[in-house]
mmCIF file of C-alpha atoms and ligand atoms in Angstrom:
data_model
loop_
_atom_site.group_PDB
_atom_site.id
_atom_site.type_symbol
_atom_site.label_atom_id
_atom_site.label_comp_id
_atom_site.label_asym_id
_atom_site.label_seq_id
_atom_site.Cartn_x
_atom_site.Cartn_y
_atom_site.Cartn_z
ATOM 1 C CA UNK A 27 -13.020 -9.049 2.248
ATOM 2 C CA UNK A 28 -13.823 -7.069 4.783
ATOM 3 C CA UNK A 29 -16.019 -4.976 3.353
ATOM 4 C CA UNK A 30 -18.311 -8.022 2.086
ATOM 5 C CA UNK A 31 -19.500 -8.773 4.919
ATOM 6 C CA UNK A 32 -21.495 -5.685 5.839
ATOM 7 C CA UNK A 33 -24.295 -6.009 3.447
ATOM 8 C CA UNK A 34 -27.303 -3.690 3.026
ATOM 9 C CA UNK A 35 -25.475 -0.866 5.188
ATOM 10 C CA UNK A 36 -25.134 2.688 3.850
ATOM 11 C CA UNK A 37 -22.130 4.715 5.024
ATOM 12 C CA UNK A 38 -22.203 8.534 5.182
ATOM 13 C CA UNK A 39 -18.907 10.155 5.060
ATOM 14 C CA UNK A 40 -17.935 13.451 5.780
ATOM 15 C CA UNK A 41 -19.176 15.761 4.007
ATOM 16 C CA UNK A 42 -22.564 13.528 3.536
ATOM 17 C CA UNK A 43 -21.066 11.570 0.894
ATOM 18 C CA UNK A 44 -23.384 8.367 0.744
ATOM 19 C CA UNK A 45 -22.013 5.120 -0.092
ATOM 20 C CA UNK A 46 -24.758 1.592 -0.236
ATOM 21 C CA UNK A 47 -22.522 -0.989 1.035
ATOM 22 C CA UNK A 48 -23.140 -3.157 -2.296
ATOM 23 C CA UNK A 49 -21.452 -0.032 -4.184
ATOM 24 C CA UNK A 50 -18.579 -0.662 -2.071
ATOM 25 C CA UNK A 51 -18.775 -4.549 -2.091
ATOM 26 C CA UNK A 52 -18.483 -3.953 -5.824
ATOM 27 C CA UNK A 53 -15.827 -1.789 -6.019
ATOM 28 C CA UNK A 54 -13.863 -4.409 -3.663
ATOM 29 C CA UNK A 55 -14.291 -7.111 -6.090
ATOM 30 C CA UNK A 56 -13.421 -4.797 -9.194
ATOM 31 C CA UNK A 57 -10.568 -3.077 -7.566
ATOM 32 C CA UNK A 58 -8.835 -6.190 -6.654
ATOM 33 C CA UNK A 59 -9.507 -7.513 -10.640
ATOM 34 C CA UNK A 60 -7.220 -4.734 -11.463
ATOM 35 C CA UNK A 61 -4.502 -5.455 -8.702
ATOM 36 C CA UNK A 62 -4.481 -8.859 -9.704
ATOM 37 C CA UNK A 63 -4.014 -7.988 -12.887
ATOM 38 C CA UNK A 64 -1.027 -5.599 -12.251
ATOM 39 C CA UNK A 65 0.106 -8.071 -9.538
ATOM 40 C CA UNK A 66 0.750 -10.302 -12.482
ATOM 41 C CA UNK A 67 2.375 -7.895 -14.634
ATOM 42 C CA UNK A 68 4.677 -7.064 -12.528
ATOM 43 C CA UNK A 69 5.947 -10.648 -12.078
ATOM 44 C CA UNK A 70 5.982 -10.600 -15.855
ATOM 45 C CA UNK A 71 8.357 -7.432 -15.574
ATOM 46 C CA UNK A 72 10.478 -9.593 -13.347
ATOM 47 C CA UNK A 73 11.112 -12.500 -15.867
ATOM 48 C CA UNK A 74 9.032 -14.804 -13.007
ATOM 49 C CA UNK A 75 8.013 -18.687 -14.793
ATOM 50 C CA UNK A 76 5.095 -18.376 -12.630
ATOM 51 C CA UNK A 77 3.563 -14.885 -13.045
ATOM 52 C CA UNK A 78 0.762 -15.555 -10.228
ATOM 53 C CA UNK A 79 3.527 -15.914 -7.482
ATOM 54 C CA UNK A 80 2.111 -12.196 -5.873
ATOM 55 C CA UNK A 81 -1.832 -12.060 -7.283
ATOM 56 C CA UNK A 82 -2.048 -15.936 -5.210
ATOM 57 C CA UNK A 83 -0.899 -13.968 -1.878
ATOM 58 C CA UNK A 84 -3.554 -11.721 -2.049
ATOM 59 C CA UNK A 85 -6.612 -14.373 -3.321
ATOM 60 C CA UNK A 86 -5.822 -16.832 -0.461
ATOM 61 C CA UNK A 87 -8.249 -17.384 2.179
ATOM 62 C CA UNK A 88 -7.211 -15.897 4.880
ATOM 63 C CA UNK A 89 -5.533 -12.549 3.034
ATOM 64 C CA UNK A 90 -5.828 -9.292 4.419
ATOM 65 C CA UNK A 91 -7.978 -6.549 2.485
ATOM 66 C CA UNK A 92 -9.233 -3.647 3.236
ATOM 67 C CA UNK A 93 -10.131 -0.496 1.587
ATOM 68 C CA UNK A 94 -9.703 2.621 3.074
ATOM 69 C CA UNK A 95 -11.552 6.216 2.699
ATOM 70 C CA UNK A 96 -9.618 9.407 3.358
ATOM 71 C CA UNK A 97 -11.442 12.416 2.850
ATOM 72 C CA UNK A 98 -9.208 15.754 3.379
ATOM 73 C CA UNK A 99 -11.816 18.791 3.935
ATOM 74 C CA UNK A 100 -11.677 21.646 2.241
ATOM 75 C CA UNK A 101 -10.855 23.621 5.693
ATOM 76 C CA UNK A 102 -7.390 21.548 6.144
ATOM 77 C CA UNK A 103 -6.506 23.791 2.517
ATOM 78 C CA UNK A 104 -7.519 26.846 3.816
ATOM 79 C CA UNK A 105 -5.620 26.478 7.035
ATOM 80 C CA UNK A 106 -2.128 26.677 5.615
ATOM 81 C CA UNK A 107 -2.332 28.203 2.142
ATOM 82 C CA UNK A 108 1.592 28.862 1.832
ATOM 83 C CA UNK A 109 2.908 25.464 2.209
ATOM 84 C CA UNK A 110 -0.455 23.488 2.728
ATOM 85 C CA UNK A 111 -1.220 21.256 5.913
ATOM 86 C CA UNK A 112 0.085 17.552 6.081
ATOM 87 C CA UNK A 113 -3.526 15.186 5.662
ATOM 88 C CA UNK A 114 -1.587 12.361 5.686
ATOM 89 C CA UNK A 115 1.924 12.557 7.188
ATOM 90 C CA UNK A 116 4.638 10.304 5.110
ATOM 91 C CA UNK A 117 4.741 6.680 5.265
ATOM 92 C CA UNK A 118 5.222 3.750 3.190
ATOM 93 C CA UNK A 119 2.437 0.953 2.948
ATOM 94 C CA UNK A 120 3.164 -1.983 4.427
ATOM 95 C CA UNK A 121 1.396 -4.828 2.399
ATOM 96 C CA UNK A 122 1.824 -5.843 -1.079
ATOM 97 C CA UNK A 123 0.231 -3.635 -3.550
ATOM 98 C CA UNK A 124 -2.017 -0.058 -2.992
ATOM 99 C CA UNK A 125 -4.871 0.553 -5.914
ATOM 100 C CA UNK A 126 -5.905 4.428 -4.884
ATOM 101 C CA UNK A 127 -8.297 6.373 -6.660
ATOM 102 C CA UNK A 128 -9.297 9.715 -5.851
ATOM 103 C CA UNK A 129 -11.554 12.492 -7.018
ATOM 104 C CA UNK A 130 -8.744 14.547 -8.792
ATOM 105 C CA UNK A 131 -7.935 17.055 -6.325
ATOM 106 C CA UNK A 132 -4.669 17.402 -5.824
ATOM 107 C CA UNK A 133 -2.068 16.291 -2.557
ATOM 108 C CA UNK A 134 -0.461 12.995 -3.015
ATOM 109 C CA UNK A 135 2.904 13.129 -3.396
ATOM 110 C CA UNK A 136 5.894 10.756 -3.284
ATOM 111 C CA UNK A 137 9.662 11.529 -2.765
ATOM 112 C CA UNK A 138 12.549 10.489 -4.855
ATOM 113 C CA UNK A 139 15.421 8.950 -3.410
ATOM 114 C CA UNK A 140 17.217 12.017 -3.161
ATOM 115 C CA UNK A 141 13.814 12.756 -0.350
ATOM 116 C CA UNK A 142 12.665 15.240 -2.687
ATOM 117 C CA UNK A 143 8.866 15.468 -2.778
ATOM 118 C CA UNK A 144 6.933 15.385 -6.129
ATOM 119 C CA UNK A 145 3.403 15.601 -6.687
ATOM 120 C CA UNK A 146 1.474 13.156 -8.327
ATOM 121 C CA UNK A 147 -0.592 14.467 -11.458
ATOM 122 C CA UNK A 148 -4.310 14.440 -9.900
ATOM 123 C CA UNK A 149 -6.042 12.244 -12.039
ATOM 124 C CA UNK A 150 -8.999 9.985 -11.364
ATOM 125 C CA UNK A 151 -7.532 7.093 -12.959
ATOM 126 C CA UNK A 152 -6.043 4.239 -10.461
ATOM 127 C CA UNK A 153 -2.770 4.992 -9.186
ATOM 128 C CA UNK A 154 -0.239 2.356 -8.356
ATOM 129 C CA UNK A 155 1.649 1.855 -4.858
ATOM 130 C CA UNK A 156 4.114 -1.031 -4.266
ATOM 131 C CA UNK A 157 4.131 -1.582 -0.578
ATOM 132 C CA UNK A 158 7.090 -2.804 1.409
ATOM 133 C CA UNK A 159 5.922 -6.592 1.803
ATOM 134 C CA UNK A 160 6.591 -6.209 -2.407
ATOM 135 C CA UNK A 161 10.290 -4.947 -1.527
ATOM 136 C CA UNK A 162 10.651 -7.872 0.451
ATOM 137 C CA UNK A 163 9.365 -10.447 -1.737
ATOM 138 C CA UNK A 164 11.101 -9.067 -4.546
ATOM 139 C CA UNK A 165 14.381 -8.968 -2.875
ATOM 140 C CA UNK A 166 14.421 -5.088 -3.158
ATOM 141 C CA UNK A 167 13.674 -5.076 -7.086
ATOM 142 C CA UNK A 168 10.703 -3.311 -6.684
ATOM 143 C CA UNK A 169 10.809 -0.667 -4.253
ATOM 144 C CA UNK A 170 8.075 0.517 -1.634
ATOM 145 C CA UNK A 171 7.294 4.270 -2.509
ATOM 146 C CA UNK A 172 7.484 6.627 0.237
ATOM 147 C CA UNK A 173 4.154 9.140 -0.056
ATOM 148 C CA UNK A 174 2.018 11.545 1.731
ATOM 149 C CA UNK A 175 -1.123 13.838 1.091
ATOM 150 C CA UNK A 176 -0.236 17.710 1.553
ATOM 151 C CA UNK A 177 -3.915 19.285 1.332
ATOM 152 C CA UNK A 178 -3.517 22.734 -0.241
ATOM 153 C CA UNK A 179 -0.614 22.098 -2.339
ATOM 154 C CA UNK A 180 -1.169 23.120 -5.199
ATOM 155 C CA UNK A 181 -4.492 24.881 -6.904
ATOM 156 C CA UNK A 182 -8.054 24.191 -6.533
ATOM 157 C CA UNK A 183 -10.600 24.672 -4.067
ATOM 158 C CA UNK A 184 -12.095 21.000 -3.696
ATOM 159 C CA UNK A 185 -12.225 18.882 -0.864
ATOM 160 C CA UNK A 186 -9.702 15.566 -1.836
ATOM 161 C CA UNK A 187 -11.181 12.466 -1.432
ATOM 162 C CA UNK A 188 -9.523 8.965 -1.882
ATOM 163 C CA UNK A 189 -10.080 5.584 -2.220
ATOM 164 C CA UNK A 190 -7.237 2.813 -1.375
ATOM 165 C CA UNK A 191 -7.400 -0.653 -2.138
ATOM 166 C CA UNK A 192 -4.546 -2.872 0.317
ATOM 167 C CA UNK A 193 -3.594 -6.425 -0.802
ATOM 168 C CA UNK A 194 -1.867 -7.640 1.735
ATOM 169 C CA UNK A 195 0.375 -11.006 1.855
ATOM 170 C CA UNK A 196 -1.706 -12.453 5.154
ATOM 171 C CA UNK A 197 -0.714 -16.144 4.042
ATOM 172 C CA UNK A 198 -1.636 -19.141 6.692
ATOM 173 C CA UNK A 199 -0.586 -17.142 10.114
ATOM 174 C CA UNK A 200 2.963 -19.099 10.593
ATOM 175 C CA UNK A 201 3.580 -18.904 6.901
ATOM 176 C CA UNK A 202 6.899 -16.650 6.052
ATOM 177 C CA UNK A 203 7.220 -13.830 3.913
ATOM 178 C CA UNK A 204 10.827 -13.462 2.324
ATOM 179 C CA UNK A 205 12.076 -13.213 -1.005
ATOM 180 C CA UNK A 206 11.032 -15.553 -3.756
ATOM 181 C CA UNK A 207 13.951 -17.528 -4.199
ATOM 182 C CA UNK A 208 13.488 -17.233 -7.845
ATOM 183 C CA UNK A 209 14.264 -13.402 -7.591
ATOM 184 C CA UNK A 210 17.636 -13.727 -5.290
ATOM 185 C CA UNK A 211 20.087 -13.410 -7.753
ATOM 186 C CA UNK A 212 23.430 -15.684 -8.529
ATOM 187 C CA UNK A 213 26.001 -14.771 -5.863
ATOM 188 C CA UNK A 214 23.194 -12.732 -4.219
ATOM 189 C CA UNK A 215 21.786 -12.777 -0.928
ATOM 190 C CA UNK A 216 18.705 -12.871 0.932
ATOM 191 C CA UNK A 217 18.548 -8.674 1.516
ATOM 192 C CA UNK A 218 15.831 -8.954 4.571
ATOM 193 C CA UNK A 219 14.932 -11.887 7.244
ATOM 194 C CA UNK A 220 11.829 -13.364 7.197
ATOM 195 C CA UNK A 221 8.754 -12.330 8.979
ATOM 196 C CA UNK A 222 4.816 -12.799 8.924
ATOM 197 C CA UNK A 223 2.641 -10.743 8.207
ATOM 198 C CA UNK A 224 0.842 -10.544 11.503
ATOM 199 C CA UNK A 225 4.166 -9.891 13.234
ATOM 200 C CA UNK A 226 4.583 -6.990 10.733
ATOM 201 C CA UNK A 227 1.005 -5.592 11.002
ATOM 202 C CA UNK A 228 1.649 -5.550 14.473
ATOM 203 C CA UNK A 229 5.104 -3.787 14.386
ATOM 204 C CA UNK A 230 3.582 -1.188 12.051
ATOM 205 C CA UNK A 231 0.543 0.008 14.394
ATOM 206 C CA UNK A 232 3.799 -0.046 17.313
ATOM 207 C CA UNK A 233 5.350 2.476 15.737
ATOM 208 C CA UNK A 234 5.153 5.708 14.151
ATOM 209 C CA UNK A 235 3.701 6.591 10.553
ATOM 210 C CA UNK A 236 6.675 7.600 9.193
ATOM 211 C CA UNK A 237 9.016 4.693 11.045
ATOM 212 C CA UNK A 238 11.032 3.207 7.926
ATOM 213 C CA UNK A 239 10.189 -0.237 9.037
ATOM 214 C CA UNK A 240 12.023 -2.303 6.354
ATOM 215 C CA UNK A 241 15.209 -1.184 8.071
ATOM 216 C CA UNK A 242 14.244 -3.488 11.209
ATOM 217 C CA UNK A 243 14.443 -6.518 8.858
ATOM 218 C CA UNK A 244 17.301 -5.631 6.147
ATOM 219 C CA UNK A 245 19.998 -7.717 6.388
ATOM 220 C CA UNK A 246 23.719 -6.864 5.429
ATOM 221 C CA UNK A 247 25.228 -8.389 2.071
ATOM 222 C CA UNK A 248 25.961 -11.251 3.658
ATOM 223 C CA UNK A 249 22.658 -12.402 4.876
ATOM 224 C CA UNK A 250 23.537 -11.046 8.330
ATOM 225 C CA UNK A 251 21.577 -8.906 10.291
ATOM 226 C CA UNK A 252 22.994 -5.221 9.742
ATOM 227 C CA UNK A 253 24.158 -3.518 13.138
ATOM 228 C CA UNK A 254 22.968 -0.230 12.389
ATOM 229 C CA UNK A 255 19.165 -1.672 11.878
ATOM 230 C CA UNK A 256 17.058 -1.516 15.075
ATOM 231 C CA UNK A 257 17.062 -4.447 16.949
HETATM 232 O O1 AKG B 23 -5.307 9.816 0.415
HETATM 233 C C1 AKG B 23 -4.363 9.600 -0.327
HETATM 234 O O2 AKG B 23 -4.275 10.070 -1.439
HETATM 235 C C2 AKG B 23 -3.241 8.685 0.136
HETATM 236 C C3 AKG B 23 -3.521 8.051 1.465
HETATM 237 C C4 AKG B 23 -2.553 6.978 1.811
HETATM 238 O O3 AKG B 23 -1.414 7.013 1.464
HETATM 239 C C5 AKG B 23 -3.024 5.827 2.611
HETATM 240 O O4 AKG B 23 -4.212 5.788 2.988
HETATM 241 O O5 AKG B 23 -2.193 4.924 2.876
HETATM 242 FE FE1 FE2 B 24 -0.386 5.173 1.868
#
């Protein structure tokens, strides 16, 4: 864990919010209890024998987690108070499973499939993000959510802060992520090729935020690779 390793540091934020390293160091451990825990639910949801098939991926030596701050001043609000300013243009997450938490101001939202954009209730409880490495491992039964952060939708005059947990697959570096076999149905097929994670990482900080990047490794009904997808 990243964040472990940086002990007896203090961080000051924007906005001289001050964070002791240990405070985050515990929050690491703790927030990753609860994505375990919903890491194994959701196999449970999916019918899965072995319902620690996605909480392993992100235990493993070698896994990829980080925790990232956003902090959306109280000036990006003011500067577009019809529609409200973009914080954090739209995206989905790459790795396995988000665990965000904010301070209750409002600005998350997610779209429907229809692209609509709906807010997300503020609430300072943990909210949930399946990230597209889920999609792939669950053949497409759970879906990576598409979100962003518009900072001034909506009412309130506090700065939004946010706290995101990312458990990411990062298995041995040549290791494969694809669907679990268990979850590709009868007569189904595999819906994307397989890829690892560091190849993925590195394809996501190529391109842009918003690039749908799960369409660069969907593959037709057949198992073939679709020729509409980017090569
Ligand atoms: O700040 C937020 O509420 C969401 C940020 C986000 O989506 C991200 O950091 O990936
Ligand atoms: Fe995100």
């Amino acid at each position: 864990m990243r964040v472990q390793s940086l002990t007896n540091m203090s961080f000051v934020f924007p906005n001289q919010i001050f964070v002791e390293s240990y405070m985050l160091a515990e929050y690491m451990s703790r927030v990753q209890e609860v994505a375990l825990r919903v890491l194994e639910l959701m196999a449970e949801g999916l019918g899965m024998e072995d319902t620690n098939v996605f909480s392993r991926m992100v235990q493993r030596d070698g896994r990829d987690v980080l925790l990232r701050v956003n902090h959306y001043p109280l000036a990006m609000r003011h500067q577009a108070a019809a529609g409200g300013a973009v914080g954090f243009g739209e995206h989905t997450d790459p790795q396995i499973i988000s665990v965000l938490r904010s301070n209750s101001a409002s600005g998350l939202q997610i779209a429907l499939r229809d692209g609509s954009w709906v807010p997300v209730e503020p609430d300072p409880a943990s909210f949930v993000n399946v990230g597209d490495s889920m999609q792939v491992l669950t053949n497409g039964r759970y879906r990576s959510v598409r979100h962003r952060v518009v900072a001034g939708a909506g009412a309130g005059e506090r700065a939004r802060l946010s706290m995101i947990y990312f458990g990411a697959p990062a298995p041995a570096p040549s290791e494969r992520i694809a669907p679990v076999p268990e979850l590709i149905g009868d007569g189904e097929a595999s819906r994307y090729r397989s890829f690892t994670w560091r190849e993925y990482k590195a394809a996501a900080y190529r391109s842009r935020l918003a690039d749908r990047r799960l369409d660069g490794i969907q593959l037709d009904a057949q198992g073939s690779p679709d020729p509409d997808d980017e090569p």
